[in-house]
Coordinates of C-alpha atoms in Angstrom, one line a residue:
M181 CA 25.1 4.2 -27.4
E182 CA 21.7 5.5 -28.7
I183 CA 22.2 3.6 -32.0
A184 CA 23.1 0.4 -30.2
L185 CA 20.1 0.8 -27.9
E186 CA 17.7 1.2 -30.9
Y187 CA 19.1 -2.0 -32.4
A188 CA 18.5 -3.8 -29.2
K189 CA 15.2 -2.2 -28.0
G190 CA 13.6 -0.8 -31.2
N191 CA 13.3 2.6 -32.9
S192 CA 12.1 5.5 -30.7
L193 CA 9.9 7.0 -33.4
G194 CA 8.3 3.7 -34.4
S195 CA 7.8 2.8 -30.7
Y196 CA 5.2 5.5 -30.2
N197 CA 3.2 4.4 -33.3
L198 CA 3.0 0.8 -32.1
L199 CA 2.0 1.7 -28.5
P200 CA -1.8 2.0 -29.0
D201 CA -2.0 -1.4 -30.6
Y202 CA 0.2 -2.9 -27.9
L203 CA -1.8 -1.5 -25.0
H204 CA -5.0 -2.7 -26.7
K205 CA -3.7 -6.2 -26.9
L206 CA -2.3 -6.0 -23.4
A207 CA -5.7 -5.1 -22.0
E208 CA -7.3 -8.0 -23.9
E209 CA -4.8 -10.5 -22.5
N210 CA -5.2 -9.1 -19.0
P211 CA -8.9 -8.6 -18.0
G212 CA -9.5 -5.6 -15.8
T213 CA -6.5 -3.7 -17.2
L214 CA -6.9 0.1 -17.7
A215 CA -4.9 1.6 -20.5
E216 CA -5.4 5.0 -22.0
I217 CA -3.5 7.3 -24.4
E218 CA -4.1 11.0 -24.9
T219 CA -2.8 12.8 -28.0
E220 CA -2.7 16.4 -29.1
Y221 CA -3.5 17.2 -32.8
N222 CA -1.7 19.7 -35.0
E223 CA -3.0 20.4 -38.4
N224 CA 0.4 20.6 -40.0
I225 CA 1.8 17.6 -38.3
G226 CA -0.9 15.2 -37.1
N227 CA -1.4 13.5 -33.8
R228 CA 1.4 13.7 -31.2
F229 CA 1.7 11.6 -28.0
K230 CA 0.8 13.5 -24.9
Y231 CA -0.1 11.2 -22.0
M232 CA -0.3 7.5 -21.2
F233 CA -1.8 5.7 -18.3
L234 CA -1.6 2.0 -17.4
A235 CA -2.9 -0.1 -14.5
M236 CA -2.7 -3.8 -14.8
G237 CA -5.8 -5.8 -13.9
A238 CA -3.8 -8.0 -11.4
S239 CA -2.7 -4.8 -9.5
I240 CA -6.2 -3.4 -9.4
M241 CA -7.5 -6.6 -8.0
G242 CA -4.7 -7.0 -5.5
F243 CA -5.1 -3.5 -4.2
E244 CA -8.3 -4.5 -2.5
H245 CA -6.2 -6.5 0.0
M246 CA -3.7 -3.7 0.7
R247 CA -3.7 -1.0 3.4
K248 CA -5.0 2.1 1.6
V249 CA -1.8 4.2 1.5
V250 CA -0.6 5.2 -2.0
V251 CA 2.8 6.7 -2.7
V252 CA 3.0 8.7 -5.9
D253 CA 6.3 9.8 -7.3
G254 CA 7.8 11.0 -10.6
T255 CA 11.2 10.5 -12.3
H256 CA 12.5 11.8 -15.6
L257 CA 12.9 9.6 -18.7
R258 CA 16.4 9.5 -20.2
G259 CA 15.5 8.4 -23.8
K260 CA 15.6 10.5 -27.0
Y261 CA 12.3 12.2 -26.1
A262 CA 11.7 14.1 -22.9
G263 CA 9.0 13.1 -20.4
C264 CA 8.3 12.1 -16.9
L265 CA 7.3 8.6 -15.6
L266 CA 4.8 8.8 -12.7
T267 CA 4.3 5.8 -10.5
A268 CA 1.7 4.9 -8.0
S269 CA 2.6 2.2 -5.5
A270 CA 1.2 0.6 -2.3
Q271 CA 2.9 -1.7 0.2
D272 CA 1.8 -5.2 0.8
G273 CA 1.4 -7.0 4.1
N274 CA 5.1 -8.0 4.0
Y275 CA 6.3 -4.4 3.5
Q276 CA 7.1 -5.0 -0.2
V277 CA 6.5 -2.7 -3.1
F278 CA 3.2 -3.3 -4.8
P279 CA 3.0 -1.3 -8.1
L280 CA -0.5 0.0 -8.9
A281 CA -0.2 2.1 -12.0
I282 CA 2.2 4.1 -14.2
A283 CA 1.7 7.2 -16.3
I284 CA 3.9 8.9 -18.9
I285 CA 3.4 12.7 -19.0
D286 CA 5.2 15.7 -20.5
R287 CA 6.5 16.9 -17.2
E288 CA 5.7 16.7 -13.5
N289 CA 3.7 19.8 -12.5
D290 CA 0.6 21.0 -10.6
N291 CA -1.6 20.4 -13.6
S292 CA -0.7 16.8 -13.8
L293 CA -1.3 16.1 -10.1
A294 CA -3.9 18.6 -8.9
K295 CA -6.9 16.4 -9.6
A296 CA -5.5 13.2 -8.1
Y297 CA -7.2 12.0 -5.0
P298 CA -9.0 15.2 -4.0
E299 CA -10.6 13.7 -0.9
A300 CA -7.5 11.8 0.3
K301 CA -5.2 13.0 3.1
H302 CA -1.8 14.0 1.9
C303 CA 1.5 13.6 3.8
A304 CA 5.2 14.3 3.3
C305 CA 8.2 12.0 3.3
I306 CA 10.1 12.2 6.5
L307 CA 13.5 11.6 4.8
H308 CA 13.0 14.5 2.3
L309 CA 12.0 16.6 5.3
K310 CA 15.2 15.8 7.1
R311 CA 17.2 16.8 4.0
N312 CA 15.5 20.2 3.9
I313 CA 16.2 20.7 7.6
K314 CA 19.9 20.8 6.7
T315 CA 19.4 24.2 5.2
Y316 CA 18.7 25.5 8.7
S317 CA 21.5 23.8 10.6
K318 CA 24.3 21.3 10.0
D319 CA 23.6 19.8 13.4
K320 CA 22.8 16.1 12.8
N321 CA 20.9 16.0 16.0
L322 CA 18.3 18.4 14.5
G323 CA 17.4 16.0 11.7
F324 CA 17.2 13.1 14.2
L325 CA 14.8 15.1 16.4
V326 CA 12.6 15.9 13.4
A327 CA 12.4 12.2 12.4
K328 CA 11.7 11.2 16.0
A329 CA 8.9 13.8 16.3
G330 CA 7.4 12.7 13.0
R331 CA 7.3 9.0 14.0
A332 CA 5.9 9.7 17.6
Y333 CA 2.5 8.1 18.1
R334 CA 1.3 10.2 21.1
L335 CA 0.7 13.9 21.1
A336 CA 2.5 14.3 24.5
D337 CA 5.6 12.6 23.0
F338 CA 5.4 14.7 19.9
Y339 CA 5.2 18.1 21.7
K340 CA 8.0 17.1 24.1
I341 CA 10.3 16.5 21.1
F342 CA 9.1 19.5 19.2
N343 CA 9.8 21.8 22.1
E344 CA 13.3 20.5 22.0
I345 CA 13.5 21.3 18.3
K346 CA 12.3 24.9 19.1
H347 CA 15.1 25.2 21.7
V348 CA 17.8 23.9 19.2
N349 CA 16.6 25.9 16.2
A350 CA 13.6 28.2 16.2
S351 CA 13.7 28.8 12.4
C352 CA 13.4 25.1 11.8
A353 CA 10.5 24.9 14.2
Y354 CA 8.6 27.7 12.3
Y355 CA 9.3 25.9 9.0
L356 CA 7.8 22.7 10.3
I357 CA 4.7 24.6 11.6
G358 CA 4.3 26.2 8.2
I359 CA 4.2 22.8 6.5
G360 CA 1.4 21.7 8.9
F361 CA 1.8 19.0 11.5
E362 CA -0.9 16.9 9.9
H363 CA 1.3 16.5 6.8
W364 CA 4.4 15.1 8.4
A365 CA 3.7 14.1 12.0
H366 CA 2.2 10.6 12.7
S367 CA 0.4 11.8 15.8
H368 CA -1.4 14.6 13.9
F369 CA -2.3 12.8 10.7
P370 CA -6.1 12.5 10.4
G371 CA -6.0 9.2 8.5
R372 CA -4.0 6.0 8.7
R373 CA -0.5 6.0 7.2
Y374 CA 0.6 2.9 9.3
N375 CA 4.4 2.4 9.1
I376 CA 4.8 4.3 5.8
M377 CA 6.6 7.5 6.8
T378 CA 8.8 7.8 3.7
S379 CA 8.5 7.5 -0.1
N380 CA 11.0 4.6 -0.1
I381 CA 8.3 2.5 -1.8
A382 CA 8.5 4.7 -4.9
E383 CA 12.2 5.2 -4.7
S384 CA 12.8 1.4 -4.7
W385 CA 10.5 1.0 -7.7
N386 CA 12.3 3.8 -9.5
A387 CA 15.6 2.1 -8.8
V388 CA 14.3 -1.1 -10.5
L389 CA 13.3 1.0 -13.6
R390 CA 16.6 3.0 -13.7
E391 CA 18.1 1.5 -16.8
A392 CA 14.7 1.0 -18.5
R393 CA 14.1 4.7 -18.4
E394 CA 16.5 5.0 -21.4
Y395 CA 14.5 2.6 -23.5
P396 CA 12.1 3.6 -26.3
M397 CA 8.5 4.0 -25.0
L398 CA 7.3 0.5 -26.0
A399 CA 10.3 -1.3 -24.6
L400 CA 9.9 0.6 -21.3
V401 CA 6.3 -0.4 -20.9
E402 CA 7.1 -4.0 -21.8
F403 CA 9.9 -4.0 -19.2
I404 CA 7.5 -2.9 -16.5
R405 CA 4.9 -5.6 -17.6
A406 CA 7.6 -8.3 -17.5
K407 CA 8.8 -7.1 -14.0
L408 CA 5.2 -7.3 -12.7
M409 CA 4.7 -10.7 -14.2
S410 CA 7.9 -11.9 -12.4
W411 CA 6.9 -10.4 -9.0
F412 CA 3.3 -11.8 -9.1
S413 CA 4.6 -15.2 -10.0
T414 CA 7.5 -15.4 -7.4
R415 CA 5.6 -13.8 -4.5
G416 CA 2.5 -15.9 -5.1
S417 CA 4.6 -19.1 -4.9
T418 CA 6.5 -18.0 -1.8
I419 CA 3.4 -17.1 0.1
S420 CA 1.7 -20.5 -0.7
A421 CA 4.7 -22.3 0.8
S422 CA 4.6 -20.5 4.2
L423 CA 2.9 -22.1 7.2
D424 CA 2.7 -18.9 9.4
N425 CA -0.6 -17.1 9.8
F426 CA 1.0 -13.7 9.0
T427 CA 3.7 -12.4 6.7
P428 CA 7.4 -12.8 7.8
K429 CA 7.8 -9.1 8.5
V430 CA 4.8 -8.9 10.7
M431 CA 5.8 -12.1 12.5
E432 CA 9.1 -10.4 13.4
I433 CA 7.3 -7.5 14.9
L434 CA 4.9 -9.7 16.9
V435 CA 7.9 -11.7 18.3
V436 CA 9.7 -8.6 19.4
N437 CA 6.5 -7.2 21.0
F438 CA 5.8 -10.5 22.7
E439 CA 9.3 -10.7 24.2
S440 CA 9.1 -7.0 25.3
S441 CA 5.8 -7.7 27.2
A442 CA 7.4 -10.1 29.6
G443 CA 7.3 -8.9 33.2
F444 CA 4.5 -6.4 32.6
E445 CA 1.9 -6.0 35.4
V446 CA -1.7 -6.3 34.1
K447 CA -4.7 -5.3 36.1
K448 CA -8.3 -5.7 35.0
I449 CA -10.5 -2.6 34.8
K450 CA -13.6 -4.3 33.3
H451 CA -14.4 -6.8 30.6
L452 CA -11.5 -6.8 28.0
E453 CA -10.2 -3.5 29.5
Y454 CA -6.9 -3.4 31.4
E455 CA -4.3 -1.3 33.0
V456 CA -0.8 -2.4 31.9
R457 CA 2.4 -1.2 33.8
N458 CA 5.7 -1.7 32.2
K459 CA 9.1 -2.2 33.9
E460 CA 9.5 1.6 34.3
E461 CA 6.2 1.7 36.2
C462 CA 4.5 3.7 33.3
S463 CA 0.8 2.9 33.1
F464 CA -1.1 2.2 29.8
H465 CA -4.8 1.8 29.2
V466 CA -5.7 -1.1 26.9
D467 CA -9.2 -1.9 25.5
I468 CA -9.0 -5.1 23.6
S469 CA -12.5 -4.9 22.3
K470 CA -11.8 -1.6 20.6
R471 CA -8.3 -2.6 19.7
F472 CA -7.0 0.5 21.5
C473 CA -3.9 1.3 23.6
C474 CA -3.1 4.8 24.9
C475 CA 0.4 4.4 23.4
F476 CA -1.5 4.7 20.0
E477 CA 0.8 2.2 18.3
F478 CA -1.8 -0.6 18.4
Q479 CA -4.5 1.4 16.5
L480 CA -2.2 3.3 14.2
L481 CA -0.3 0.2 12.9
E482 CA -3.1 -2.3 13.5
I483 CA -0.6 -4.7 15.0
P484 CA -0.8 -5.4 18.8
C485 CA 1.8 -3.4 20.7
Q486 CA 3.6 -4.9 23.7
H487 CA 1.0 -3.6 26.1
A488 CA -1.9 -5.1 24.1
I489 CA -0.1 -8.4 23.9
A490 CA 0.3 -8.5 27.7
A491 CA -3.4 -7.7 28.2
A492 CA -4.5 -10.3 25.6
I493 CA -2.5 -13.0 27.4
V494 CA -4.3 -12.3 30.7
A495 CA -7.7 -12.0 29.0
K496 CA -7.0 -15.3 27.2
V497 CA -7.6 -13.6 23.8
K498 CA -5.7 -14.9 20.8
V499 CA -3.1 -12.3 19.7
D500 CA -3.7 -13.5 16.1
S501 CA -7.3 -12.1 16.3
L502 CA -5.9 -8.6 17.0
V503 CA -3.8 -8.2 13.8
A504 CA -5.4 -6.5 10.8
E505 CA -6.5 -8.8 8.0
E506 CA -4.2 -7.1 5.5
Y507 CA -1.2 -8.6 7.3
T508 CA -2.4 -12.2 7.1
Q509 CA -1.1 -14.8 4.7
N510 CA -4.7 -15.2 3.3
A511 CA -4.7 -11.5 2.3
M512 CA -1.3 -11.9 0.7
V513 CA -2.5 -14.9 -1.3
A514 CA -5.5 -13.0 -2.5
A515 CA -3.4 -10.0 -3.4
Y516 CA -1.1 -12.0 -5.7
V517 CA -3.7 -14.5 -7.0
G518 CA -3.8 -12.5 -10.3
S519 CA -1.2 -12.8 -13.0
V520 CA 0.3 -10.6 -15.7
A521 CA 0.2 -12.1 -19.2
P522 CA 2.4 -11.1 -22.1
V523 CA 1.1 -9.7 -25.4
I524 CA 0.9 -12.4 -28.0
H525 CA 3.0 -12.1 -31.2
T526 CA 5.5 -9.6 -30.0
D527 CA 8.6 -11.5 -31.0
N528 CA 9.2 -9.2 -34.0
I529 CA 8.2 -6.0 -32.2
I530 CA 11.8 -4.6 -32.4
E531 CA 12.0 -5.2 -36.1
L532 CA 8.6 -3.6 -36.6
T533 CA 9.6 -0.4 -34.9
G534 CA 12.6 -0.1 -37.1
Q535 CA 10.8 -0.7 -40.4
L536 CA 7.9 1.8 -39.8
S537 CA 8.3 4.8 -42.1
E538 CA 4.8 6.4 -42.1
L539 CA 3.7 7.2 -38.5
D540 CA 0.1 7.7 -37.4
M541 CA 1.1 8.9 -33.9
L542 CA 4.2 11.0 -33.6
P543 CA 6.3 11.3 -30.4
P544 CA 6.0 14.4 -28.2
S545 CA 7.4 17.6 -29.4
S546 CA 9.9 17.9 -26.6
R547 CA 13.2 16.2 -27.1
R548 CA 15.9 15.5 -24.6
P549 CA 18.6 18.2 -24.5
P550 CA 21.8 17.3 -26.4
G551 CA 24.6 15.6 -24.6
R552 CA 25.0 12.4 -22.7
P553 CA 22.1 11.8 -20.3
R554 CA 22.9 11.9 -16.6
K555 CA 23.2 8.5 -14.8
K556 CA 23.2 10.0 -11.3
R557 CA 20.5 12.2 -9.9
F558 CA 21.1 15.7 -8.7
L559 CA 21.7 15.8 -5.0
S560 CA 19.3 17.6 -2.7
R561 CA 20.6 20.7 -1.0
G562 CA 22.8 19.7 1.9
E563 CA 23.0 16.1 0.8
V564 CA 26.5 14.5 0.4
R565 CA 27.4 11.7 -1.9
M566 CA 29.5 9.1 -0.2
K567 CA 32.8 8.3 -1.9
T568 CA 33.5 4.7 -2.9
P569 CA 36.8 3.5 -1.5
R570 CA 39.4 2.6 -4.1
R571 CA 40.1 -1.0 -4.7
H572 CA 43.5 -2.4 -3.7
T573 CA 44.7 -4.5 -6.6
V574 CA 47.2 -7.2 -5.4
C575 CA 50.1 -8.0 -7.7
S576 CA 49.9 -11.5 -9.2
R577 CA 53.5 -12.0 -10.3
C578 CA 54.8 -11.9 -6.7
K579 CA 52.6 -14.7 -5.6
G580 CA 50.4 -12.8 -3.1
C581 CA 53.0 -10.8 -1.3
G582 CA 50.3 -8.2 -0.6
H583 CA 51.9 -5.3 -2.4
N584 CA 50.0 -3.1 -4.8
R585 CA 50.7 -3.9 -8.4
A586 CA 52.0 -0.4 -9.1
T587 CA 54.5 -0.5 -6.2
C588 CA 55.6 -4.1 -6.3
K589 CA 59.3 -4.5 -7.0
T590 CA 59.4 -8.2 -7.7
P591 CA 61.2 -8.8 -11.0
I592 CA 59.2 -10.4 -13.8
S593 CA 60.5 -13.9 -14.5

């Protein structure tokens, strides 16, 4: 398999030697692109590859129109040489993956991540947290409560659910306290994480790169470049054809909130400030001028909640004006206005990697362990892989009698 892969995608050794020239040309064809390689020198051997970083100019330019939440994740390479692929991604206004940058490192550790975003607020994935909770109890309701507490917008709602967690499993509650509420609970987070409560953005991007992680280094980077080129082209065309003011995903949310606001009682407090009572007679304070609702959904998502919509209708304020700019079609157009161009004269790149005999830059010293690389990831503790049901093959010689081929007794004509 490795031999066939090298015939198709190029030689793994030669791939590293061509990488510096490839990245240089890629940066020339795509203005604003950041591409760096770091090597380590050995007197007896020469330069060895150590780290690589790449951020396309189109991604850098498009990030200006994104909500400032970045999901960083790492996944192992499965080629001849060991390494780890780090990805940094955002989420566009239509809740789609927006890749920002990639890096190839020797391995994922504290040294490779300690200096990243020192002033940013860090938070945990709620799904990974639920998996860890299974070590404390097999009760599925416990994981549900943790996720519910993490997604709660109001402090009162959070503590109500968290007290229930303490009642169900005290050890789990102390574990969550040890993590720090600000790292996993929406209501305690000091910044804005919007709807991004999981690392699904990074997981989805890793799934796209699953097969490419077996490729030689140059072929892997070229696969990522081609994928970005396709996404920027396709999404840019789709957005231009839409007539709505906002992205399809946000329009769905607005429609649901608008329908839910029917029948609410709205009373004016003062200019653009209202008391809104829902059908359960619960009271909510809405200040349209500050884009505030005491349910906290409005200000944390920057999309009008059902209470804010009810107040806006009475105040004769356009609901469109209360939605964050990052969710608009104009922002989406600006985010994908850039393009990702290919490197010129790369048609014979596979042949070149196979013909190189004298290397200026050697691959990393660490090689993948012997044996066939794993196709499936290791399961987290407590995680169960679902079994795929066996296919029922219908016999063809009995003209669709419905019997399984192995048990069919119809004689062969």
